Short mmCIF file of C-alpha atoms in Angstrom, two decimals:
data_model
loop_
_atom_site.label_atom_id
_atom_site.label_comp_id
_atom_site.label_asym_id
_atom_site.label_seq_id
_atom_site.Cartn_x
_atom_site.Cartn_y
_atom_site.Cartn_z
CA UNK A 1 -3.90 -13.54 -10.44
CA UNK A 2 -6.81 -13.63 -12.89
CA UNK A 3 -6.15 -13.30 -16.61
CA UNK A 4 -8.67 -12.76 -19.39
CA UNK A 5 -8.67 -11.51 -22.98
CA UNK A 6 -9.30 -7.80 -23.60
CA UNK A 7 -9.04 -7.96 -27.38
CA UNK A 8 -7.13 -9.83 -30.05
CA UNK A 9 -4.23 -7.50 -29.33
CA UNK A 10 -3.99 -7.66 -25.54
CA UNK A 11 -4.67 -9.59 -22.36
CA UNK A 12 -5.69 -8.22 -18.97
CA UNK A 13 -4.46 -9.58 -15.66
CA UNK A 14 -5.60 -8.67 -12.15
CA UNK A 15 -2.60 -8.48 -9.84
CA UNK A 16 -2.23 -8.02 -6.08
CA UNK A 17 0.77 -6.46 -4.35
CA UNK A 18 1.55 -6.39 -0.64
CA UNK A 19 2.53 -3.08 0.96
CA UNK A 20 2.99 -2.78 4.72
CA UNK A 21 0.74 -5.79 5.27
CA UNK A 22 -2.03 -4.49 3.02
CA UNK A 23 -3.08 -5.59 -0.45
CA UNK A 24 -2.99 -3.30 -3.50
CA UNK A 25 -5.10 -4.39 -6.48
CA UNK A 26 -4.05 -3.52 -10.01
CA UNK A 27 -4.89 -4.27 -13.63
CA UNK A 28 -2.08 -5.21 -15.98
CA UNK A 29 -2.66 -5.04 -19.72
CA UNK A 30 -0.01 -6.54 -22.00
CA UNK A 31 0.17 -6.72 -25.81
CA UNK A 32 -0.05 -10.29 -27.09
CA UNK A 33 2.46 -10.00 -29.90
CA UNK A 34 5.32 -8.18 -28.13
CA UNK A 35 7.91 -9.98 -26.02
CA UNK A 36 9.10 -7.97 -23.01
CA UNK A 37 7.22 -4.76 -23.90
CA UNK A 38 7.87 -1.40 -22.26
CA UNK A 39 5.36 -0.67 -19.50
CA UNK A 40 3.60 2.36 -18.01
CA UNK A 41 2.51 2.60 -14.37
CA UNK A 42 -0.71 4.64 -14.10
CA UNK A 43 -1.59 6.52 -10.88
CA UNK A 44 -5.16 7.74 -10.35
CA UNK A 45 -6.39 10.96 -8.76
CA UNK A 46 -8.13 12.00 -5.54
CA UNK A 47 -11.23 9.90 -4.68
CA UNK A 48 -10.64 7.97 -7.91
CA UNK A 49 -9.74 4.38 -8.67
CA UNK A 50 -7.55 2.59 -11.17
CA UNK A 51 -9.78 3.04 -14.22
CA UNK A 52 -9.84 6.80 -13.52
CA UNK A 53 -12.66 9.24 -14.32
CA UNK A 54 -15.58 7.54 -16.08
CA UNK A 55 -18.77 8.91 -17.60
CA UNK A 56 -21.54 7.94 -20.00
CA UNK A 57 -19.21 9.06 -22.81
CA UNK A 58 -16.19 7.15 -21.46
CA UNK A 59 -17.64 4.25 -19.50
CA UNK A 60 -14.31 2.44 -19.14
CA UNK A 61 -12.63 5.46 -17.52
CA UNK A 62 -9.69 7.54 -18.72
CA UNK A 63 -7.05 4.94 -17.82
CA UNK A 64 -9.30 2.06 -18.78
CA UNK A 65 -9.67 3.61 -22.23
CA UNK A 66 -5.96 4.34 -22.60
CA UNK A 67 -4.69 0.87 -21.65
CA UNK A 68 -5.86 -1.08 -24.74
CA UNK A 69 -4.67 1.73 -27.02
CA UNK A 70 -1.25 1.50 -25.42
CA UNK A 71 -1.31 -2.28 -25.91
CA UNK A 72 -2.16 -1.92 -29.60
CA UNK A 73 0.97 0.20 -29.85
CA UNK A 74 3.14 -2.39 -28.15
CA UNK A 75 3.12 -0.81 -24.67
CA UNK A 76 2.00 -2.63 -21.53
CA UNK A 77 0.39 -0.86 -18.57
CA UNK A 78 -0.33 -1.39 -14.91
CA UNK A 79 -2.98 0.73 -13.22
CA UNK A 80 -3.38 0.39 -9.45
CA UNK A 81 -5.86 1.32 -6.76
CA UNK A 82 -4.01 3.22 -4.04
CA UNK A 83 -4.59 1.88 -0.54
CA UNK A 84 -7.93 3.15 0.70
CA UNK A 85 -9.30 3.44 -2.83
CA UNK A 86 -11.05 1.06 -5.21
CA UNK A 87 -10.51 -2.61 -4.37
CA UNK A 88 -7.28 -2.16 -2.41
CA UNK A 89 -7.04 -2.64 1.35
CA UNK A 90 -7.06 0.21 3.81
CA UNK A 91 -9.30 3.11 4.74
CA UNK A 92 -9.46 6.22 2.58
CA UNK A 93 -9.21 8.40 5.69
CA UNK A 94 -5.68 7.04 6.32
CA UNK A 95 -4.40 8.07 2.90
CA UNK A 96 -1.75 10.79 2.49
CA UNK A 97 0.33 11.93 -0.45
CA UNK A 98 3.24 10.03 1.10
CA UNK A 99 1.31 6.74 1.43
CA UNK A 100 0.49 7.00 -2.27
CA UNK A 101 4.18 7.57 -3.05
CA UNK A 102 4.94 4.38 -1.10
CA UNK A 103 2.27 2.46 -3.03
CA UNK A 104 3.61 3.68 -6.37
CA UNK A 105 7.17 2.67 -5.50
CA UNK A 106 5.93 -0.82 -4.57
CA UNK A 107 4.30 -1.07 -7.99
CA UNK A 108 7.55 0.05 -9.64
CA UNK A 109 9.41 -2.66 -7.71
CA UNK A 110 6.87 -5.20 -8.95
CA UNK A 111 7.27 -4.11 -12.56
CA UNK A 112 11.06 -4.06 -12.42
CA UNK A 113 11.10 -7.82 -11.71
CA UNK A 114 7.98 -8.93 -13.63
CA UNK A 115 8.74 -11.37 -16.43
CA UNK A 116 5.88 -10.24 -18.68
CA UNK A 117 7.36 -6.76 -19.25
CA UNK A 118 10.74 -5.11 -19.71
CA UNK A 119 11.69 -3.92 -16.22
CA UNK A 120 14.30 -1.62 -17.73
CA UNK A 121 11.75 0.28 -19.82
CA UNK A 122 9.28 1.63 -17.26
CA UNK A 123 7.43 4.93 -17.62
CA UNK A 124 5.30 6.65 -15.00
CA UNK A 125 1.96 8.37 -15.56
CA UNK A 126 -0.33 10.22 -13.17
CA UNK A 127 -3.62 12.12 -13.22
CA UNK A 128 -4.55 15.01 -10.90
CA UNK A 129 -3.34 14.16 -7.35
CA UNK A 130 -1.81 11.07 -8.92
CA UNK A 131 0.18 13.46 -11.08
CA UNK A 132 1.59 15.16 -8.00
CA UNK A 133 2.45 11.73 -6.61
CA UNK A 134 4.13 10.96 -9.93
CA UNK A 135 6.43 13.98 -9.62
CA UNK A 136 7.47 12.83 -6.14
CA UNK A 137 8.13 9.27 -7.25
CA UNK A 138 10.02 10.42 -10.34
CA UNK A 139 12.21 12.69 -8.26
CA UNK A 140 12.91 10.16 -5.51
CA UNK A 141 12.91 6.66 -6.99
CA UNK A 142 16.02 4.60 -7.61
CA UNK A 143 14.11 2.68 -10.30
CA UNK A 144 15.26 4.01 -13.70
CA UNK A 145 12.39 5.64 -15.62
CA UNK A 146 12.23 6.01 -19.39
CA UNK A 147 9.71 8.86 -19.28
CA UNK A 148 7.03 10.59 -17.21
CA UNK A 149 3.48 11.61 -18.21
CA UNK A 150 1.35 14.08 -16.22
CA UNK A 151 -2.36 14.62 -16.94
CA UNK A 152 -3.71 17.77 -15.25
CA UNK A 153 -1.42 17.12 -12.28
CA UNK A 154 -1.82 18.85 -8.95
CA UNK A 155 0.90 21.49 -9.17
CA UNK A 156 0.12 23.79 -6.25
CA UNK A 157 -1.60 21.22 -4.01
CA UNK A 158 -2.82 23.55 -1.23
CA UNK A 159 -4.41 25.90 -3.77
CA UNK A 160 -6.05 23.00 -5.61
CA UNK A 161 -7.56 21.63 -2.42
CA UNK A 162 -8.73 25.05 -1.30
CA UNK A 163 -10.77 25.04 -4.52
CA UNK A 164 -12.20 21.66 -3.44
CA UNK A 165 -12.84 22.32 0.28
CA UNK A 166 -12.56 26.08 0.77
CA UNK A 167 -10.12 28.08 2.90
CA UNK A 168 -11.88 27.66 6.28
CA UNK A 169 -11.98 23.86 6.10
CA UNK A 170 -8.38 23.65 4.89
CA UNK A 171 -7.21 25.80 7.80
CA UNK A 172 -9.10 23.62 10.29
CA UNK A 173 -8.22 20.28 8.71
CA UNK A 174 -4.47 20.83 8.68
CA UNK A 175 -4.50 21.03 12.50
CA UNK A 176 -6.43 17.76 13.01
CA UNK A 177 -3.35 15.52 13.23
CA UNK A 178 -4.32 11.85 13.53
CA UNK A 179 -7.99 12.69 13.99
CA UNK A 180 -10.50 12.48 11.15
CA UNK A 181 -11.71 15.83 9.86
CA UNK A 182 -15.18 15.61 8.21
CA UNK A 183 -14.35 17.73 5.17
CA UNK A 184 -17.22 18.52 2.81
CA UNK A 185 -16.66 19.28 -0.84
CA UNK A 186 -17.59 22.72 -2.12
CA UNK A 187 -20.42 22.54 -4.62
CA UNK A 188 -22.16 19.25 -3.87
CA UNK A 189 -21.51 19.15 -0.10
CA UNK A 190 -20.28 15.55 -0.24
CA UNK A 191 -18.44 14.55 2.94
CA UNK A 192 -14.92 13.22 2.37
CA UNK A 193 -13.50 12.29 5.81
CA UNK A 194 -9.70 12.51 5.97
CA UNK A 195 -7.19 12.76 8.78
CA UNK A 196 -5.24 15.92 9.37
CA UNK A 197 -2.08 14.11 8.20
CA UNK A 198 -3.44 14.13 4.65
CA UNK A 199 -3.85 17.89 4.67
CA UNK A 200 -0.36 18.29 6.14
CA UNK A 201 1.04 16.18 3.29
CA UNK A 202 -0.41 18.61 0.74
CA UNK A 203 1.99 21.23 2.05
CA UNK A 204 4.94 18.86 2.48
CA UNK A 205 5.07 17.65 -1.14
CA UNK A 206 6.13 20.44 -3.49
CA UNK A 207 5.79 19.23 -7.07
CA UNK A 208 8.27 21.74 -8.52
CA UNK A 209 10.96 20.64 -6.10
CA UNK A 210 10.17 16.97 -6.76
CA UNK A 211 10.27 17.23 -10.56
CA UNK A 212 13.52 19.21 -10.46
CA UNK A 213 15.28 15.96 -9.48
CA UNK A 214 13.95 14.11 -12.54
CA UNK A 215 15.98 14.72 -15.70
CA UNK A 216 14.24 12.46 -18.20
CA UNK A 217 11.56 13.10 -20.85
CA UNK A 218 8.37 14.71 -19.52
CA UNK A 219 4.93 15.03 -21.13
CA UNK A 220 2.59 17.50 -19.40
CA UNK A 221 -1.06 17.68 -20.53
CA UNK A 222 -3.42 20.34 -19.17
CA UNK A 223 -6.90 21.71 -19.73
CA UNK A 224 -6.95 25.50 -19.97
CA UNK A 225 -10.47 25.51 -18.47
CA UNK A 226 -9.47 23.46 -15.44
CA UNK A 227 -11.18 24.98 -12.37
CA UNK A 228 -9.21 22.89 -9.84
CA UNK A 229 -5.63 23.27 -11.10
CA UNK A 230 -5.55 26.82 -12.43
CA UNK A 231 -4.66 29.14 -14.06
CA UNK A 232 -3.49 27.13 -17.05
CA UNK A 233 -1.21 26.99 -18.93
CA UNK A 234 0.52 29.41 -16.50
CA UNK A 235 0.97 26.76 -13.78
CA UNK A 236 2.13 24.17 -16.29
CA UNK A 237 4.83 26.46 -17.66
CA UNK A 238 5.92 27.24 -14.11
CA UNK A 239 6.31 23.54 -13.33
CA UNK A 240 8.26 22.94 -16.53
CA UNK A 241 10.68 25.70 -15.60
CA UNK A 242 11.86 23.47 -12.74
CA UNK A 243 12.42 20.45 -15.00
CA UNK A 244 15.78 20.08 -16.69
CA UNK A 245 15.29 17.66 -19.58
CA UNK A 246 13.27 16.96 -22.75
CA UNK A 247 9.67 18.05 -22.33
CA UNK A 248 6.38 18.53 -24.16
CA UNK A 249 3.43 20.70 -23.12
CA UNK A 250 0.01 19.68 -24.50
CA UNK A 251 -2.94 22.00 -23.83
CA UNK A 252 -6.59 22.01 -24.89
CA UNK A 253 -9.54 24.26 -23.88
CA UNK A 254 -11.15 21.65 -21.61
CA UNK A 255 -11.77 21.08 -17.89
CA UNK A 256 -9.98 18.97 -15.28
CA UNK A 257 -11.36 15.75 -16.75
CA UNK A 258 -10.39 16.64 -20.33
CA UNK A 259 -14.05 16.94 -21.26
CA UNK A 260 -14.79 13.35 -20.22
CA UNK A 261 -18.31 14.23 -19.04
CA UNK A 262 -19.24 15.63 -22.45
CA UNK A 263 -17.56 13.33 -24.97
CA UNK A 264 -14.51 11.19 -25.70
CA UNK A 265 -13.20 13.58 -28.36
CA UNK A 266 -10.48 15.37 -26.38
CA UNK A 267 -9.79 12.28 -24.28
CA UNK A 268 -8.94 10.32 -27.42
CA UNK A 269 -6.73 13.17 -28.68
CA UNK A 270 -4.92 13.12 -25.35
CA UNK A 271 -4.44 9.35 -25.43
CA UNK A 272 -3.06 9.54 -28.98
CA UNK A 273 -0.61 12.29 -28.01
CA UNK A 274 0.44 10.33 -24.93
CA UNK A 275 1.03 7.16 -26.96
CA UNK A 276 3.12 9.11 -29.49
CA UNK A 277 5.22 10.57 -26.67
CA UNK A 278 5.73 7.19 -25.01
CA UNK A 279 6.69 5.52 -28.26
CA UNK A 280 9.25 8.24 -28.87
CA UNK A 281 10.66 8.30 -25.35
CA UNK A 282 9.60 5.19 -23.47
CA UNK A 283 11.14 2.51 -25.68
#
């Protein structure tokens, strides 16, 4: 593990976890002046990595920007690269929603026994596809969670990916089985090769059913101009109707990235609201 100073308030540590013989790389940020702080596990979205969506306005990425703010408020964080993404082992084409659920649970296991944080005060946070994964982990895990945070989560996964790849490709890809399907993204035509098992997993994981098994505090943040997970806030309210527990819906007129490509204004509002929620429910 490599440790270095982020600021006067926090330190950053690179950690590696082993899952099914492969290495997962993560970044842990802990506040300097808090013994056994609560901790948040952050799960990135489709084709992303552990710092999440970055831009000229938010060079450090959404999660990279949130982590030191959390630390200043006495909350540690661990953000991981799923297998096949970022610096972690594995091929992206082998990734499915279920492999990401497995990776997240391994990270929860790591946090529950890590001496630098309070393993009994763990919260879970996910963005986009990572948000859908978060609902599955929250509904299935035996690790007690203090709270859950969802940022523009995939709610109806097949519909969201039809907006990314189109109906024809989705229909073809779901029949590919263990073979790689050379899917190309609508709009820019970028090829994103994935096996048919990934597309099958989009239909197998139903976020409403998953979140119905989680009874703790839930913070759901959406952009009402999101063109991938839409219409909003209609979908968000639908998801919340399946959750039985304390909840907060936060909505702003921004896109899937919370306006990250334009400025940090809404991103910083979102981070502040998330920190307030976690301080109220995650400690």
